[in-house]
Coordinates of C-alpha atoms and ligand atoms in Angstrom, one line a residue:
M1 CA 106.6 76.4 153.9
Q2 CA 108.8 79.2 155.3
V3 CA 107.0 81.8 157.4
Q4 CA 108.9 85.0 158.1
K5 CA 109.0 86.7 161.5
D6 CA 106.5 89.3 160.4
G7 CA 104.1 86.5 159.4
T8 CA 104.4 86.7 155.6
M9 CA 105.7 83.8 153.4
S10 CA 108.8 84.3 151.2
I11 CA 108.1 83.9 147.5
R12 CA 110.1 81.1 146.0
V13 CA 110.2 79.4 142.6
L14 CA 108.7 75.9 142.8
S15 CA 110.9 73.0 142.2
P16 CA 110.4 71.3 138.8
E17 CA 109.0 68.2 140.5
V18 CA 106.3 70.2 142.2
V19 CA 105.5 72.1 139.0
A20 CA 105.2 68.8 137.2
K21 CA 102.8 67.4 139.8
I22 CA 100.6 70.4 139.7
A23 CA 100.5 70.3 135.9
A24 CA 99.8 66.6 136.0
G25 CA 96.8 67.2 138.2
E26 CA 95.2 69.1 135.3
V27 CA 95.6 66.3 132.8
V28 CA 95.6 63.2 134.8
E29 CA 92.6 63.0 137.1
R30 CA 92.1 59.2 137.1
P31 CA 93.0 56.1 135.1
V32 CA 90.7 57.0 132.3
S33 CA 92.5 60.2 131.7
V34 CA 95.7 58.3 131.2
A35 CA 94.0 55.8 128.9
K36 CA 92.6 58.7 126.9
E37 CA 95.9 60.4 126.3
L38 CA 97.7 57.2 125.4
L39 CA 94.9 56.2 123.0
E40 CA 94.9 59.6 121.4
N41 CA 98.6 59.3 120.9
A42 CA 98.2 55.9 119.2
L43 CA 95.5 57.3 116.9
D44 CA 97.7 60.4 116.1
A45 CA 100.5 57.9 115.3
G46 CA 98.3 56.4 112.5
A47 CA 97.9 53.1 114.2
D48 CA 95.0 50.9 113.0
D49 CA 95.3 48.2 115.7
I50 CA 95.3 49.5 119.2
R51 CA 95.0 47.5 122.4
I52 CA 94.2 48.9 125.8
E53 CA 94.8 46.8 128.9
I54 CA 94.0 47.7 132.4
V55 CA 94.5 45.9 135.7
E56 CA 92.6 46.7 138.9
G57 CA 90.7 49.6 137.3
G58 CA 93.9 51.0 135.9
R59 CA 95.3 51.7 139.3
R60 CA 97.9 48.9 139.0
L61 CA 98.4 49.0 135.3
I62 CA 97.3 50.8 132.1
R63 CA 99.0 49.6 128.9
V64 CA 98.3 50.9 125.4
S65 CA 100.0 49.2 122.5
D66 CA 99.8 50.3 118.9
N67 CA 101.2 49.6 115.5
G68 CA 101.7 53.3 114.6
C69 CA 104.7 55.2 113.3
G70 CA 106.7 54.8 116.5
I71 CA 109.1 57.3 118.0
P72 CA 112.6 57.7 116.5
A73 CA 115.4 56.6 119.0
A74 CA 116.8 60.1 119.0
E75 CA 113.5 61.6 120.1
V76 CA 112.4 59.3 122.9
E77 CA 113.6 61.6 125.7
L78 CA 111.9 64.5 124.0
A79 CA 108.6 62.6 123.9
V80 CA 108.5 62.4 127.7
A81 CA 109.7 66.0 128.2
R82 CA 107.1 68.7 129.0
H83 CA 105.8 70.8 126.2
A84 CA 107.5 68.7 123.6
T85 CA 105.4 67.7 120.7
S86 CA 105.8 66.7 117.1
K87 CA 102.3 68.0 116.3
L88 CA 102.5 71.8 116.5
S89 CA 105.3 74.2 115.8
S90 CA 103.9 77.7 115.9
A91 CA 101.1 79.5 117.7
E92 CA 99.1 79.7 114.5
D93 CA 99.0 76.0 114.3
L94 CA 96.7 76.1 117.3
Y95 CA 94.0 77.3 115.0
R96 CA 94.3 74.4 112.6
V97 CA 94.9 71.4 114.9
R98 CA 94.3 68.2 113.0
T99 CA 95.7 65.8 115.6
L100 CA 94.1 64.8 118.9
G101 CA 97.2 65.8 120.8
F102 CA 99.0 69.1 120.5
R103 CA 99.9 70.3 124.0
G104 CA 102.9 68.1 124.3
E105 CA 102.4 67.5 128.0
A106 CA 100.5 64.2 128.4
L107 CA 103.4 61.8 128.6
A108 CA 105.4 64.1 130.9
S109 CA 102.4 64.6 133.2
I110 CA 101.6 60.9 133.3
A111 CA 105.2 60.1 133.9
A112 CA 105.3 62.5 136.8
V113 CA 102.7 60.6 138.8
S114 CA 103.5 57.0 137.9
R115 CA 106.1 54.4 136.9
L116 CA 106.1 54.7 133.1
T117 CA 107.6 52.4 130.6
L118 CA 107.9 53.4 127.0
S119 CA 108.8 50.8 124.3
T120 CA 108.9 52.0 120.8
C121 CA 110.4 51.6 117.4
A122 CA 110.0 54.0 114.6
V123 CA 109.1 52.8 111.1
G124 CA 112.3 52.6 109.1
E125 CA 114.6 52.2 112.1
E126 CA 116.4 48.9 112.9
V127 CA 116.3 49.0 116.6
G128 CA 113.8 50.4 119.0
T129 CA 114.1 51.9 122.5
L130 CA 113.0 51.0 126.0
L131 CA 112.7 53.8 128.4
R132 CA 111.8 53.6 132.1
L133 CA 110.7 56.6 134.3
E134 CA 109.8 56.9 137.9
G135 CA 108.0 59.9 139.1
G136 CA 109.1 61.7 135.9
A137 CA 112.8 60.9 136.2
I138 CA 114.4 58.6 133.6
V139 CA 115.8 55.6 135.4
A140 CA 116.7 53.3 132.5
R141 CA 117.2 53.4 128.8
E142 CA 118.3 50.6 126.5
P143 CA 118.0 49.6 122.8
Q144 CA 115.3 47.0 122.2
A145 CA 114.4 44.8 119.3
R146 CA 110.7 45.1 118.5
A147 CA 108.3 45.6 115.7
P148 CA 107.4 49.2 114.6
G149 CA 104.9 50.8 116.9
T150 CA 104.7 51.9 120.5
M151 CA 103.7 50.5 123.9
V152 CA 103.3 52.7 126.9
Q153 CA 102.8 51.1 130.2
V154 CA 101.7 53.0 133.3
E155 CA 102.1 51.3 136.6
N156 CA 101.1 52.4 140.1
L157 CA 99.4 55.5 139.1
F158 CA 99.5 58.2 141.7
Y159 CA 101.9 56.2 143.9
N160 CA 103.6 59.5 144.7
T161 CA 100.5 61.6 145.1
P162 CA 98.5 59.9 147.9
A163 CA 95.8 62.6 147.9
R164 CA 94.9 61.7 144.3
L165 CA 95.0 58.0 145.0
K166 CA 92.4 58.5 147.7
F167 CA 89.9 60.0 145.3
L168 CA 89.9 56.9 143.1
R169 CA 86.7 54.9 143.2
A170 CA 86.1 51.2 143.2
D171 CA 88.1 49.3 140.5
S172 CA 84.9 48.5 138.7
T173 CA 83.9 52.1 138.6
E174 CA 87.3 53.2 137.2
A175 CA 87.2 50.3 134.7
G176 CA 83.8 51.4 133.7
H177 CA 85.1 54.8 132.8
V178 CA 87.8 53.3 130.7
A179 CA 85.3 51.0 129.0
R180 CA 83.2 54.0 128.1
L181 CA 86.2 55.8 126.6
A182 CA 87.1 52.8 124.5
M183 CA 83.6 52.4 123.3
S184 CA 83.3 56.0 122.3
Y185 CA 86.5 56.0 120.4
A186 CA 85.5 52.7 118.8
L187 CA 82.4 54.5 117.5
A188 CA 84.4 57.5 116.2
Y189 CA 87.0 55.3 114.5
P190 CA 85.3 52.4 113.0
E191 CA 88.2 51.8 110.7
K192 CA 90.5 50.9 113.6
R193 CA 90.7 47.6 115.4
L194 CA 90.3 48.5 119.1
T195 CA 90.6 46.0 121.9
L196 CA 90.0 46.5 125.6
Q197 CA 91.1 44.0 128.2
N198 CA 90.2 44.4 131.9
D199 CA 91.9 42.2 134.4
G200 CA 92.9 39.8 131.6
R201 CA 89.4 39.5 130.3
L202 CA 88.4 40.7 126.8
V203 CA 85.8 43.4 127.2
M204 CA 85.6 44.7 123.6
R205 CA 87.1 44.1 120.2
T206 CA 86.0 46.0 117.2
P207 CA 86.4 44.6 113.7
G208 CA 88.0 47.6 112.0
T209 CA 85.8 47.3 109.0
N210 CA 85.3 51.1 108.7
K211 CA 81.5 50.6 109.1
L212 CA 80.0 52.4 112.1
Y213 CA 77.1 50.0 112.0
D214 CA 79.4 47.1 112.6
V215 CA 80.7 48.8 115.7
L216 CA 77.2 49.5 116.9
I217 CA 76.5 45.7 116.7
T218 CA 79.7 44.9 118.5
L219 CA 79.0 47.3 121.3
Y220 CA 75.3 47.2 121.7
G221 CA 74.2 44.0 120.1
L222 CA 72.2 43.4 117.0
D223 CA 68.9 44.0 118.7
V224 CA 69.8 47.6 119.6
A225 CA 71.7 48.3 116.4
E226 CA 68.6 47.4 114.4
Q227 CA 66.8 50.2 116.2
M228 CA 69.4 52.8 115.4
L229 CA 68.7 55.2 112.5
E230 CA 71.4 56.5 110.2
V231 CA 71.6 60.3 110.1
A232 CA 73.4 62.5 107.6
S233 CA 73.0 66.2 107.2
P234 CA 72.3 67.3 103.6
D235 CA 75.3 68.9 102.1
A236 CA 74.8 72.5 103.1
D237 CA 76.4 74.8 100.7
E238 CA 76.4 78.0 102.8
L239 CA 78.1 76.4 105.8
P240 CA 80.8 73.8 105.6
I241 CA 79.4 71.8 108.6
R242 CA 78.6 68.2 108.2
V243 CA 76.8 65.9 110.6
W244 CA 76.6 62.1 110.4
G245 CA 76.1 59.1 112.6
Y246 CA 73.3 57.1 114.2
I247 CA 70.5 58.0 116.5
G248 CA 68.3 55.7 118.5
A249 CA 64.7 55.2 117.6
P250 CA 62.5 56.7 120.3
S251 CA 62.0 53.1 121.7
L252 CA 65.6 53.1 122.9
H253 CA 65.2 55.8 125.5
R254 CA 67.4 55.8 128.5
S255 CA 67.5 57.2 132.0
N256 CA 70.5 59.4 131.6
R257 CA 72.4 61.3 128.9
H258 CA 75.4 59.0 128.8
D259 CA 74.6 57.6 125.5
L260 CA 74.6 60.9 123.7
I261 CA 78.0 60.7 122.2
F262 CA 79.5 63.5 120.1
F263 CA 82.7 63.8 118.1
V264 CA 83.9 67.1 116.6
N265 CA 86.4 66.5 113.9
R266 CA 86.8 63.0 115.3
R267 CA 87.6 64.3 118.8
W268 CA 85.4 62.9 121.6
I269 CA 83.9 65.9 123.3
Q270 CA 81.4 66.8 126.0
D271 CA 78.9 69.4 125.3
N272 CA 75.7 69.9 127.3
S273 CA 74.2 72.3 124.7
L274 CA 74.6 69.7 122.0
A275 CA 73.1 67.0 124.2
Y276 CA 70.2 69.4 124.8
A277 CA 69.8 70.2 121.1
V278 CA 69.5 66.5 120.3
T279 CA 67.1 65.7 123.2
E280 CA 64.9 68.6 122.1
A281 CA 64.7 67.0 118.6
Y282 CA 62.9 64.1 120.3
R283 CA 60.3 66.3 121.9
T284 CA 57.0 64.6 122.3
L285 CA 58.5 61.3 121.2
L286 CA 60.1 60.2 124.5
P287 CA 58.4 59.7 127.9
M288 CA 59.2 62.5 130.2
G289 CA 62.6 62.5 131.9
R290 CA 64.0 60.0 129.4
H291 CA 66.9 60.6 127.1
P292 CA 67.7 59.4 123.6
M293 CA 70.7 57.6 122.3
A294 CA 72.9 59.1 119.6
V295 CA 76.4 58.8 118.2
L296 CA 77.0 61.8 116.1
N297 CA 80.0 63.1 114.2
I298 CA 80.3 66.8 113.4
A299 CA 82.9 67.9 110.9
L300 CA 83.8 71.5 110.3
P301 CA 86.8 73.5 109.3
T302 CA 89.5 73.4 112.0
E303 CA 89.6 77.2 112.2
D304 CA 85.9 77.3 113.2
V305 CA 86.4 75.3 116.3
D306 CA 88.7 76.0 119.3
V307 CA 89.9 72.8 120.9
N308 CA 92.3 74.5 123.2
I309 CA 89.8 75.3 126.0
H310 CA 90.8 72.9 128.6
P311 CA 93.9 70.7 129.3
T312 CA 91.9 67.5 128.9
K313 CA 90.6 68.7 125.5
R314 CA 87.1 67.4 126.3
E315 CA 85.5 70.7 125.6
V316 CA 85.5 72.7 122.4
R317 CA 84.1 76.1 121.4
F318 CA 82.4 76.7 118.1
R319 CA 82.7 79.9 116.2
Q320 CA 79.2 79.5 114.9
E321 CA 77.7 77.8 117.9
R322 CA 74.0 78.3 117.0
E323 CA 74.4 77.2 113.4
V324 CA 76.1 74.0 114.6
F325 CA 73.4 73.2 117.1
A326 CA 70.7 74.0 114.5
I327 CA 72.2 71.8 111.9
V328 CA 72.6 68.9 114.3
Q329 CA 69.0 69.3 115.6
R330 CA 67.5 69.5 112.1
A331 CA 69.3 66.4 110.9
V332 CA 68.1 64.4 113.9
R333 CA 64.5 65.8 113.7
A334 CA 64.3 65.2 110.0
K335 CA 65.3 61.6 110.4
L336 CA 62.8 61.0 113.3
M337 CA 60.0 62.6 111.3
A338 CA 60.7 60.7 108.2
Q339 CA 60.9 57.5 110.2
H340 CA 57.5 58.0 111.8
A341 CA 55.8 58.4 108.4
V342 CA 56.8 54.8 107.7
P343 CA 54.6 52.1 109.3
G344 CA 56.4 49.4 111.1
M345 CA 58.5 51.7 113.2
T346 CA 59.1 50.4 116.6
I347 CA 57.8 52.2 119.6
P348 CA 57.6 50.9 123.2
I349 CA 54.2 50.2 124.6
T350 CA 55.2 50.2 128.2
P351 CA 57.9 52.4 129.6
S352 CA 58.9 49.6 131.9
G353 CA 58.5 45.9 132.4
G354 CA 58.9 43.4 129.6
Q355 CA 62.0 41.5 128.7
R356 CA 65.6 42.7 129.3
Q357 CA 67.8 43.0 126.4
P358 CA 69.9 39.9 126.0
Y359 CA 73.5 40.8 126.3
S360 CA 75.1 40.6 122.9
A361 CA 78.8 40.1 122.7
G362 CA 81.3 41.5 120.2
V363 CA 81.6 40.5 116.6
G364 CA 84.2 38.0 116.0
L365 CA 84.4 36.7 119.6
S366 CA 84.5 33.0 120.1
A367 CA 81.8 31.3 122.1
A368 CA 84.2 31.0 125.1
E369 CA 85.0 34.7 124.9
Q370 CA 81.3 35.5 124.8
A371 CA 80.7 33.4 127.8
R372 CA 83.4 35.2 129.7
L373 CA 82.0 38.6 128.6
A374 CA 78.7 37.7 129.9
L375 CA 80.2 36.7 133.2
D376 CA 82.1 39.9 133.3
V377 CA 78.8 41.8 133.0
Q378 CA 77.4 40.0 136.0
R379 CA 80.5 40.6 138.1
T380 CA 80.8 44.3 137.5
A381 CA 77.5 45.3 139.0
D382 CA 78.7 48.7 140.2
V383 CA 80.1 49.8 136.9
P384 CA 78.5 53.1 136.0
P385 CA 75.2 52.5 134.0
L386 CA 76.7 52.9 130.6
A387 CA 80.0 51.4 131.0
G388 CA 81.5 48.9 128.7
A389 CA 80.1 45.5 128.6
N390 CA 77.3 46.6 130.9
L391 CA 76.0 48.9 128.3
A392 CA 73.9 46.6 126.2
R393 CA 72.3 45.2 129.2
S394 CA 71.3 48.4 130.9
L395 CA 69.2 49.5 128.0
V396 CA 65.6 50.3 128.5
T397 CA 63.3 47.4 128.3
R398 CA 61.4 47.2 125.1
P399 CA 58.2 45.1 124.9
Q400 CA 57.0 43.6 121.6
A401 CA 56.9 46.9 119.8
T402 CA 54.5 47.7 117.1
E403 CA 53.9 51.1 115.8
R404 CA 50.1 51.2 115.9
L405 CA 47.9 50.2 118.7
P406 CA 46.0 47.0 118.1
M407 CA 42.2 47.0 118.0
L408 CA 41.1 47.4 121.6
R409 CA 37.9 46.4 123.3
V410 CA 36.9 49.0 125.9
L411 CA 35.7 47.5 129.2
G412 CA 35.3 50.5 131.5
Q413 CA 36.8 53.5 133.3
I414 CA 38.9 53.6 136.5
G415 CA 38.9 56.7 138.7
Q416 CA 37.3 58.7 136.0
T417 CA 40.8 59.0 134.5
Y418 CA 41.9 55.7 132.9
I419 CA 40.2 53.6 130.3
I420 CA 40.6 49.9 130.8
A421 CA 40.6 47.9 127.6
E422 CA 41.5 44.4 126.3
G423 CA 43.5 43.7 123.2
P424 CA 45.2 40.7 121.6
G425 CA 48.3 41.2 123.7
G426 CA 46.6 41.5 127.1
M427 CA 45.3 44.4 129.2
Y428 CA 45.7 48.0 128.3
L429 CA 45.2 51.1 130.5
I430 CA 44.7 54.4 128.7
D431 CA 45.2 57.8 130.3
Q432 CA 42.2 59.5 128.8
H433 CA 43.7 63.0 129.0
A434 CA 47.1 62.1 127.6
A435 CA 45.5 60.0 124.9
H436 CA 43.1 62.7 123.9
E437 CA 45.9 65.3 123.8
R438 CA 47.8 63.1 121.3
I439 CA 44.6 62.9 119.2
R440 CA 44.0 66.6 119.3
Y441 CA 47.6 67.4 118.6
E442 CA 47.7 65.4 115.4
E443 CA 44.3 66.5 114.4
L444 CA 45.2 70.2 114.9
K445 CA 48.5 69.8 113.2
T446 CA 46.9 68.4 110.1
Q447 CA 44.1 71.0 110.0
K448 CA 46.7 73.7 110.4
A449 CA 48.8 72.4 107.6
H450 CA 45.8 72.5 105.3
Q451 CA 44.8 75.9 106.8
E452 CA 41.4 74.6 107.8
V453 CA 41.3 74.7 111.6
A454 CA 37.6 74.4 112.5
A455 CA 36.6 77.6 114.3
Q456 CA 33.5 79.1 115.6
E457 CA 32.2 82.6 116.3
L458 CA 31.4 83.3 119.9
L459 CA 27.8 84.6 120.5
D460 CA 29.2 87.3 122.7
A461 CA 32.7 88.5 122.1
L462 CA 34.8 87.8 125.1
P463 CA 36.9 90.6 126.6
I464 CA 40.4 89.6 127.8
E465 CA 42.5 91.8 130.1
L466 CA 46.2 91.2 129.6
T467 CA 49.5 92.5 131.1
P468 CA 51.4 94.9 128.9
E469 CA 53.9 92.2 128.3
Q470 CA 51.2 89.7 127.2
A471 CA 49.5 92.4 125.1
G472 CA 52.7 93.1 123.2
M473 CA 53.2 89.4 122.7
L474 CA 49.7 88.9 121.4
E475 CA 50.1 91.8 118.9
A476 CA 53.3 90.3 117.7
H477 CA 51.8 86.9 117.2
L478 CA 48.3 87.7 116.0
D479 CA 49.0 85.9 112.8
V480 CA 49.7 82.6 114.6
F481 CA 46.5 83.0 116.6
T482 CA 44.6 83.6 113.4
S483 CA 46.1 80.5 111.8
Y484 CA 44.7 78.5 114.7
G485 CA 41.2 79.8 114.1
F486 CA 41.2 82.7 116.6
E487 CA 39.9 86.1 115.9
I488 CA 41.1 88.6 118.5
I489 CA 40.9 92.3 118.1
P490 CA 42.5 95.2 120.1
F491 CA 40.0 97.0 122.3
G492 CA 42.2 99.8 123.7
G493 CA 45.1 99.5 126.1
S494 CA 45.9 96.0 127.1
T495 CA 42.3 94.8 126.6
F496 CA 41.3 92.6 123.6
L497 CA 38.1 91.1 122.3
V498 CA 38.0 87.4 121.4
K499 CA 35.4 86.9 118.7
R500 CA 36.2 83.5 117.2
V501 CA 38.0 80.5 118.7
P502 CA 39.0 77.0 117.5
V503 CA 35.8 74.9 117.7
N504 CA 37.2 72.5 120.3
L505 CA 37.8 75.3 122.7
I506 CA 34.1 76.0 123.0
G507 CA 32.9 75.0 126.4
Q508 CA 36.5 75.1 127.7
D509 CA 38.2 77.9 129.6
I510 CA 39.1 80.1 126.6
L511 CA 40.8 82.8 128.6
A512 CA 43.0 80.4 130.4
A513 CA 44.1 78.9 127.2
I514 CA 45.0 82.2 125.6
A515 CA 46.9 83.3 128.7
E516 CA 48.8 80.0 128.7
L517 CA 49.6 80.4 125.0
L518 CA 51.0 83.9 125.6
D519 CA 53.0 82.7 128.6
A520 CA 54.5 80.0 126.5
A521 CA 55.4 82.6 123.9
L522 CA 57.0 84.8 126.6
Q523 CA 59.1 82.0 128.0
G524 CA 60.3 81.4 124.5
G525 CA 61.3 77.8 123.6
A526 CA 65.0 78.0 122.8
T527 CA 64.9 75.5 120.0
F528 CA 61.2 74.8 119.5
S529 CA 59.1 77.3 117.7
W530 CA 56.3 79.0 119.5
E531 CA 54.0 77.5 116.9
E532 CA 54.9 74.0 118.1
Q533 CA 54.4 75.2 121.7
A534 CA 51.0 76.7 120.8
L535 CA 50.0 73.4 119.2
I536 CA 50.8 71.5 122.4
T537 CA 49.0 74.0 124.6
L538 CA 45.9 74.0 122.5
S539 CA 45.9 70.2 122.4
C540 CA 46.0 70.2 126.1
H541 CA 43.2 72.7 126.6
T542 CA 40.9 71.0 124.2
A543 CA 41.4 67.5 125.5
V544 CA 39.1 65.7 128.0
R545 CA 40.4 66.0 131.5
A546 CA 41.2 63.5 134.1
G547 CA 38.3 63.2 136.5
Q548 CA 35.7 63.5 133.7
T549 CA 33.2 60.6 133.5
L550 CA 33.0 59.2 130.0
S551 CA 30.3 57.0 128.6
L552 CA 31.2 53.7 127.0
E553 CA 30.5 55.2 123.6
E554 CA 32.9 58.2 124.3
M555 CA 35.6 55.9 125.5
R556 CA 35.3 53.6 122.4
D557 CA 35.4 56.7 120.3
L558 CA 38.5 58.0 122.0
T559 CA 40.2 54.6 121.7
R560 CA 39.4 54.3 118.0
Q561 CA 40.9 57.7 117.4
L562 CA 44.0 56.9 119.4
E563 CA 44.5 53.7 117.4
R564 CA 44.6 55.9 114.3
T565 CA 47.2 58.4 115.4
L566 CA 50.8 58.3 114.1
L567 CA 52.4 58.2 117.6
P568 CA 49.8 56.6 119.9
H569 CA 52.1 55.9 122.7
T570 CA 53.0 59.3 124.1
C571 CA 51.2 62.6 124.6
P572 CA 52.7 65.7 123.1
H573 CA 54.5 66.4 126.4
G574 CA 56.1 63.0 126.2
R575 CA 54.0 61.2 128.9
P576 CA 52.9 57.7 128.1
T577 CA 49.3 57.4 126.9
V578 CA 49.0 53.6 127.3
I579 CA 50.2 51.1 129.8
H580 CA 50.2 47.5 128.7
L581 CA 50.1 44.4 130.9
S582 CA 50.7 41.4 128.7
Q583 CA 49.0 38.1 129.0
A584 CA 52.3 36.6 130.1
Q585 CA 52.8 39.2 132.8
L586 CA 49.3 38.6 134.1
E587 CA 50.0 34.9 134.2
K588 CA 53.2 35.4 136.0
E589 CA 51.7 37.8 138.5
F590 CA 49.0 35.3 139.3
G591 CA 51.5 32.5 139.6
R592 CA 50.1 30.5 136.7
R593 CA 53.6 30.0 135.3
Ligands
LIG610 P1 101.1 65.5 122.3 O1 100.3 64.3 122.0 O2 100.3 66.7 122.7 O3 102.1 65.9 121.2 P2 102.3 63.8 124.3 O4 103.0 64.1 125.6 O5 101.1 63.0 124.4 O6 102.0 65.2 123.6 O7 103.3 63.1 123.3 C1 104.6 63.7 123.0 C2 105.1 63.3 121.7 O8 105.4 61.9 121.8 C3 104.1 63.3 120.6 O9 104.0 64.6 119.9 C4 104.6 62.3 119.6 O10 105.6 62.8 118.8 C5 105.2 61.3 120.5 N1 104.4 60.1 120.8 C6 103.7 59.9 121.9 N2 103.0 58.7 121.9 C7 103.2 58.2 120.7 C8 102.8 57.0 120.0 N3 102.0 56.1 120.5 N4 103.3 56.8 118.7 C9 104.2 57.7 118.2 N5 104.6 58.8 118.8 C10 104.1 59.1 120.0
LIG611 MG1 99.2 63.3 123.3

């Protein structure tokens, strides 16, 4: 830095090397960024057999080999030059990008911060080319005999940018990120054979059968794959947006959102709003704070999605954002609802405990390879939760799942809150409020669908004093209140008279229930209708509370009713209604085994 006598710095044009390093910083953050760019290039080149190898988390080596179209000998230098691409020619092309790459900067950026070797042979050419670069400068070039296709090898990543190097995490963490990348692309491209090797060990190999289900089995194992539900949006005429893929049954819930995987026009993207839209579709089906699994493809015209938001191309912008989210959410919700109508659906009884998923290795792996994979899983304990081979293991435990509750024999009550019962599978604890909420919810929903919510006139009309905001909301939603059996009439200003209420609200705090309904309406669920919200609120207000003493008869009644609900294992808010301690668990705890 040159500081003048008066304290200012003189302005100078940066050297090409500095410019390259700054630009590289945008694209190449860590080994997985390199793997992603190279993998995308291989896919763009039309390869159907792609191998990714990493050593020491990618810090020492990242190598991607493909059997794609290759690079003509005359263009090899161009391929590693900045802003040189074969995929775009004009600015308009940016609005109809069909390839994964288009910025023409990945190879140049990676080369700037590593020792890069490019070996390639174009289809139709006799001789290929070998090119070596160090810190972005070409240090060797020679003809090379090889099969058509390309191999890019990146060694000593960040050797010349020590600051970056310092930010890298443990090898296993970096390897985990690469594994997640490979898995995601394997899911998006089931027609490709994708292989990942980590420190010489095979981590993943997909069969390339063009069946997403086969990839699911390879990555997650048969046990999980069997709990995945196929989703496809109906062909919408108005909007050319299609959604397809697999979603996890509610039994596959997870502790984070990592297994919500999205592709837009076959590009792996990150989108919190989409993740939220899908999670919302599982409302009331998952325990609180848990997240579903989903692998969803979204296809829409290239001009309706902007992929040029960020150098890493991980984010996109939709022209019709809301429509896209709505279509995705509807497709997911419709599948979940259809599924629940069918008996035999699997639902977890306990949110924790039970057996761990056996690790299930890839399709087509030999027994020896499977054994090595299993070992690998044990070794890489600090791989991020969803990474690679660890993935199948880290799934939520799932006890013997049956849709309905078995017949239970009520034994008593604990803390005036939990019902203790015995069933064929051991001991059951039922949260009386959560369970009753579920019962009320389904009861009310059915009654409402048949327009026969049981209601009762109040002996004395009940005046209710509202804020102007609440009053406006009530007037706007009077029809919904009516459909739930309320009769509420204006009484001047912000005062109303409640004349009739749903029968189950009798004896409860009617005013509090109405106020809460209005507050729910005011907060406005972004994706869930207020009617759904109203249903949940009313279920809560008409359910027995915790701390209420129940007679044996009442408890039996409640348990019978819970057994008959469609989704007995969660309350409408998503909390568990039942905790199950199996006979085996009891025996284990008491040291009988
Ligand atoms: P972009 O992918 O945005 O075009 P890159 O820097 O990643 O930019 O690649 C530059 C060019 O090199 C590509 O446009 C392509 O023509 C060529 N190329 C890179 N990798 C491969 C590959 N694996 N197979 C064939 N061509 C490749
Ligand atoms: Mg590229």
